[in-house]
């Protein structure tokens, strides 16, 4: 799990330091990205984390299991870090007597 988080955070940082042609293909204003994820893929925000004072990482997931990870900066620019299918949310159940 730690390696996955390090990889995601590294990719988020790289997304904002990528060459302009690469970044332009994967980046857009955050409002446009969120709208597109909702309309095209029915993905909704599920989780977020702070990378540093200038960047947050957000996970968007659909009921069908598609997912997208975005890195967003304080200027309102978002870049796709990764996408995929088969998302499963981990469910934590308390150990209660009789269950």
Backbone as a ProteinNet text record, in pm:
[ID]
protein_1_A
[PRIMARY]
XXXXXXXXXXXXXXXXXXXXXXXXXXXXXXXXXXXXXXXXXXXXXXXXXXXXXXXXXXXXXXXXXXXXXXXXXXXXXXXXXXXXXXXXXXXXXXXXXXX
[TERTIARY]
81.7	0	86.9	194.1	283.2	345.6	387.8	445.5	345	218.7	114.7	98.8	93.5	77.6	198.1	317.2	437.2	431.6	388.7	376.9	274.8	160.2	55.2	102.9	165.5	213.3	322.4	409.3	512.9	452.7	351.6	284.3	212.5	154.4	86.4	185.2	299	401.6	451.6	468.8	516.1	414	286.6	182.4	194.5	236.2	248.7	385.2	478.2	609.1	636	534.3	550.3	570.7	623.5	640.8	505.1	498.1	369.9	282.7	339.1	255.9	193.6	267.7	214.6	108.2	137.7	44.8	-84.7	-75.4	-193.7	-290.7	-239.9	-325.7	-400.7	-347.7	-405	-456.7	-445.5	-482.3	-587.9	-667.1	-771.2	-814	-892.5	-945.5	-1024.3	-1010.5	-1071.6	-1222.4	-1291.9	-1436.9	-1473.1	-1394.2	-1419.1	-1393.2	-1286.1	-1253.4	-1364.6	-1409.6	-1513.6	-1642.5	-1675.9	-1796.5	-1785	-1671.1	-1650.7	-1654.1	-1591.1	-1591.5	-1733.8	-1813.8	-1951.9	-2038.4	-2026	-2111.4	-2071.3	-1943.5	-1897.9	-1886.5	-1842.7	-1813.2	-1896.8	-1980.7	-2062.1	-1976.1	-1857.2	-1766.1	-1788	-1788	-1808.3	-1690.9	-1664.4	-1553.3	-1574.2	-1466.9	-1472.9	-1372.3	-1255.9	-1151.1	-1060.1	-987.9	-886.9	-777.9	-663.9	-550.7	-462.8	-393.7	-305.6	-166.2	-114.1	22.2	120	90.2	168.6	76.9	122.2	31.5	-29.2	25.6	-22	-96.1	-97.9	-157.6	-236.7	-357.9	-434	-458.1	-475.4	-507.5	-650	-729.9	-869	-895.1	-978.2	-1018.3	-1166.5	-1199.8	-1337.3	-1372	-1489.6	-1528.5	-1674.1	-1703.5	-1841.6	-1899	-2030.3	-2095.9	-2054.6	-2008.7	-1964.4	-1820.7	-1750.9	-1615	-1504.8	-1538.2	-1432	-1382.9	-1256.2	-1199.9	-1098.1	-1082.1	-984.5	-919.9	-789.2	-717.7	-671.4	-711.7	-672.7	-580.5	-486.8	-405.7	-447.1	-485	-532.2	-445	-411.9	-328.5	-411.9	-349	-418.5	-465.6	-419.3	-465.2	-591.2	-638.6	-760.2	-734.5	-610.4	-573.5	-569.5	-629.9	-628.1	-563.9	-489.5	-425.6	-461.6	-486.6	-514.5	-384	-384.9	-269	-279.6	-400.6	-421.3	-570.4	-604.8	-743.4	-746.9	-864.3	-874.6	-1016.6	-1027.5	-1156.5	-1144.8	-1259.4	-1261.4	-1236.7	-1272.5	-1253.2	-1342.3	-1286	-1362	-1326.8	-1426.9	-1403.2	-1390.6	-1288.9	-1268	-1371.7	-1434.9	-1534.4	-1476.4	-1476.4	-1427.4	-1548.8	-1553.1	-1664.8	-1614	-1687.6	-1651.4	-1684.8	-1600.6	-1625.5	-1722.1	-1847.4	-1949.9	-1992.8	-2030	-2077.7	-2195.8	-2190.8	-2300.8	-2292.2	-2181.2	-2170.3	-2060.9
-118.2	0	125.7	123.2	238.7	266.1	161	180.8	241.6	197.4	252.4	401.2	441.6	582.8	664.2	611.4	681.1	696.9	592.9	600	704.1	706.4	802.2	943.8	965.8	1100.2	1145	1052.8	1085.5	1120.2	1045.9	1073.6	1207.7	1240.4	1369.2	1484.1	1471.1	1574.9	1583.9	1469.8	1467.5	1529.2	1512.2	1567.2	1718.3	1784.5	1929.6	1976.8	1884.9	1925	1864.2	1802.3	1738.3	1843.8	1798.6	1887.1	1942.2	2065	2126.7	2044	1977.2	1898.6	1779.9	1714.7	1601.6	1649	1754	1803.9	1852.4	1916.3	1968.6	1857.9	1740	1628.5	1571.6	1586.6	1525.4	1625.6	1753	1854.8	1949.6	2003.4	2100.7	2169.3	2276.3	2336.8	2232.7	2238.5	2137.9	2126.2	2237.4	2234.4	2156.1	2173.9	2101.1	1952.1	1918.1	1776.6	1707.6	1771.9	1711.2	1694.7	1793.6	1785.3	1669.1	1657	1549.6	1412	1397.8	1269	1229.6	1326.4	1299.1	1264.8	1342.3	1321.6	1200	1182.4	1074.4	939.7	941.3	815.1	792.8	891.9	882.8	861.9	922.7	911.5	1028.5	997.4	1096.4	1094.5	1207.9	1211.5	1110.1	1036.9	933.7	959.3	1013.3	1035.3	1147.4	1206.5	1306	1307.7	1358.4	1369.8	1485.8	1543.2	1656.6	1604.5	1644.7	1608.1	1706.6	1834.5	1942.4	2064.6	2179.3	2294.6	2340.9	2295	2341.2	2237.1	2110.4	2003.8	1907	1873.2	1766.1	1656.4	1535.5	1421.3	1380	1357.3	1316.8	1187.9	1102.7	978	989.6	964.5	964.5	822.3	772.5	634.2	630	539.8	518.7	393.1	378.4	257.8	134.1	153.5	41.9	1.6	77.7	42.8	113	204.3	280.7	385.4	424.2	522.3	609.9	729.9	827	894.1	912.7	987.9	1118.9	1229.2	1363.1	1428.2	1506.1	1593.8	1736.4	1814.3	1950.8	2049	2160.2	2260.6	2379.4	2472	2586.3	2686.9	2673.4	2761.4	2708.4	2589.1	2532	2441.7	2405.4	2315.6	2172.2	2078.2	1936.8	1853.7	1752.4	1660.2	1517	1435.9	1294.4	1225.4	1156.2	1080.9	936.5	879.7	740.7	715	613.3	569.8	417.7	361.6	216.3	167.6	37.9	-28.7	-123.6	-167.2	-268	-214.4	-88.6	-31	-102.8	-134.5	-191.8	-114.8	-63.7	7.4	-93.6	-75.2	-165	-131.7	-232.5	-216.3	-266	-180.4	-219.3	-247	-367.1	-403.3	-422	-365.7	-382.9	-524.5	-580.3	-714.4	-700.4	-719.9	-708.7	-848	-862.7	-992.5	-1040.4	-1164.6	-1223.9	-1203.7	-1142	-1122.3	-1208.5
0	0	0	76.6	82.2	-53.9	-124	-257.8	-352.3	-344.3	-430.1	-404.2	-278.5	-245.8	-292	-276.3	-322.9	-474.4	-544.7	-690.6	-732.6	-665	-698.2	-671.1	-557.2	-524	-619.6	-658.5	-756.4	-891.2	-930.8	-1057.7	-1052.3	-937.8	-923.3	-938.3	-874.1	-886	-1029.7	-1094.6	-1233.3	-1327.7	-1298.1	-1384.9	-1396.6	-1289	-1292.3	-1338.2	-1358.4	-1409	-1546.6	-1607.3	-1738.4	-1847	-1959.3	-2074.5	-2115.5	-2165.9	-2199.2	-2292.7	-2393.4	-2483.7	-2413.8	-2327	-2252.3	-2153.8	-2080.1	-1979.8	-2043.4	-2159.7	-2226.1	-2264.2	-2294.8	-2333.5	-2214.3	-2093.2	-1975.4	-1873.6	-1899.5	-1801.6	-1856.6	-1764.9	-1799.1	-1670	-1681.4	-1558.9	-1478.6	-1346.1	-1258.7	-1281.9	-1295.8	-1316.3	-1442.7	-1549.5	-1674.6	-1657.7	-1584.2	-1560.4	-1483.1	-1375.1	-1291.7	-1371.2	-1449.9	-1533.7	-1631.6	-1697.9	-1795.1	-1728.2	-1612.6	-1542.6	-1503.8	-1462.5	-1425.3	-1544.7	-1652.1	-1769.2	-1851.9	-1876.4	-1964.6	-1895.3	-1768.1	-1699.8	-1575.3	-1538.1	-1416.4	-1291.7	-1293	-1179.1	-1084.2	-955	-850	-754.2	-685.9	-591	-478	-446.7	-344	-232.4	-267.8	-168.3	-216.4	-121.3	-158.1	-52.7	-93.8	-3.2	-45	50.9	25.7	-7.8	-123.4	-162.9	-100.1	-116.1	-57.1	-50.7	-2.9	7.8	-125.2	-236.5	-366.2	-448.7	-407.1	-487.7	-400	-447.8	-384.7	-487.9	-439.9	-525.6	-493	-596.7	-579	-655.2	-597.1	-662.1	-696	-822.4	-870.3	-912.1	-870.7	-896	-943.3	-1036.5	-1081.6	-1017.1	-1023.5	-972.4	-1052.2	-1176	-1260	-1230.6	-1146.2	-1106	-1182.7	-1275.3	-1340	-1240.9	-1253.2	-1161.7	-1230.7	-1175.4	-1224.5	-1104.4	-1110.7	-1008.1	-1071	-1009.4	-1055.8	-954.6	-1003.8	-919.8	-956.7	-857.1	-880.9	-804.1	-871.2	-804.8	-758.1	-690.6	-633.1	-738	-861.8	-970.2	-1037.1	-992.3	-1050.2	-1168.5	-1191.7	-1301.4	-1248.7	-1321.6	-1283.1	-1392.4	-1351.5	-1445.3	-1407.8	-1509	-1486.6	-1450	-1337.3	-1292.6	-1338.8	-1326.6	-1365.1	-1381.5	-1460.1	-1478.9	-1478.1	-1454.3	-1457	-1437.2	-1421.6	-1401.4	-1283.6	-1234.6	-1130.1	-990.1	-964.5	-831.1	-730.3	-616.9	-506.4	-380.1	-314	-188.7	-76.1	3.7	118.3	224.9	274.1	379.2	509.7	608.8	741	828.8	884	970.7	1112.5	1203.4	1343.7	1387.3	1469.8	1523.6	1640.5	1613.2	1715.9	1761.5	1885.2	1933.3	1850.1	1810.8	1734.9	1584.4	1536.3	1390	1333.2
[MASK]
+++++++++++++++++++++++++++++++++++++++++++++++++++++++++++++++++++++++++++++++++++++++++++++++++++

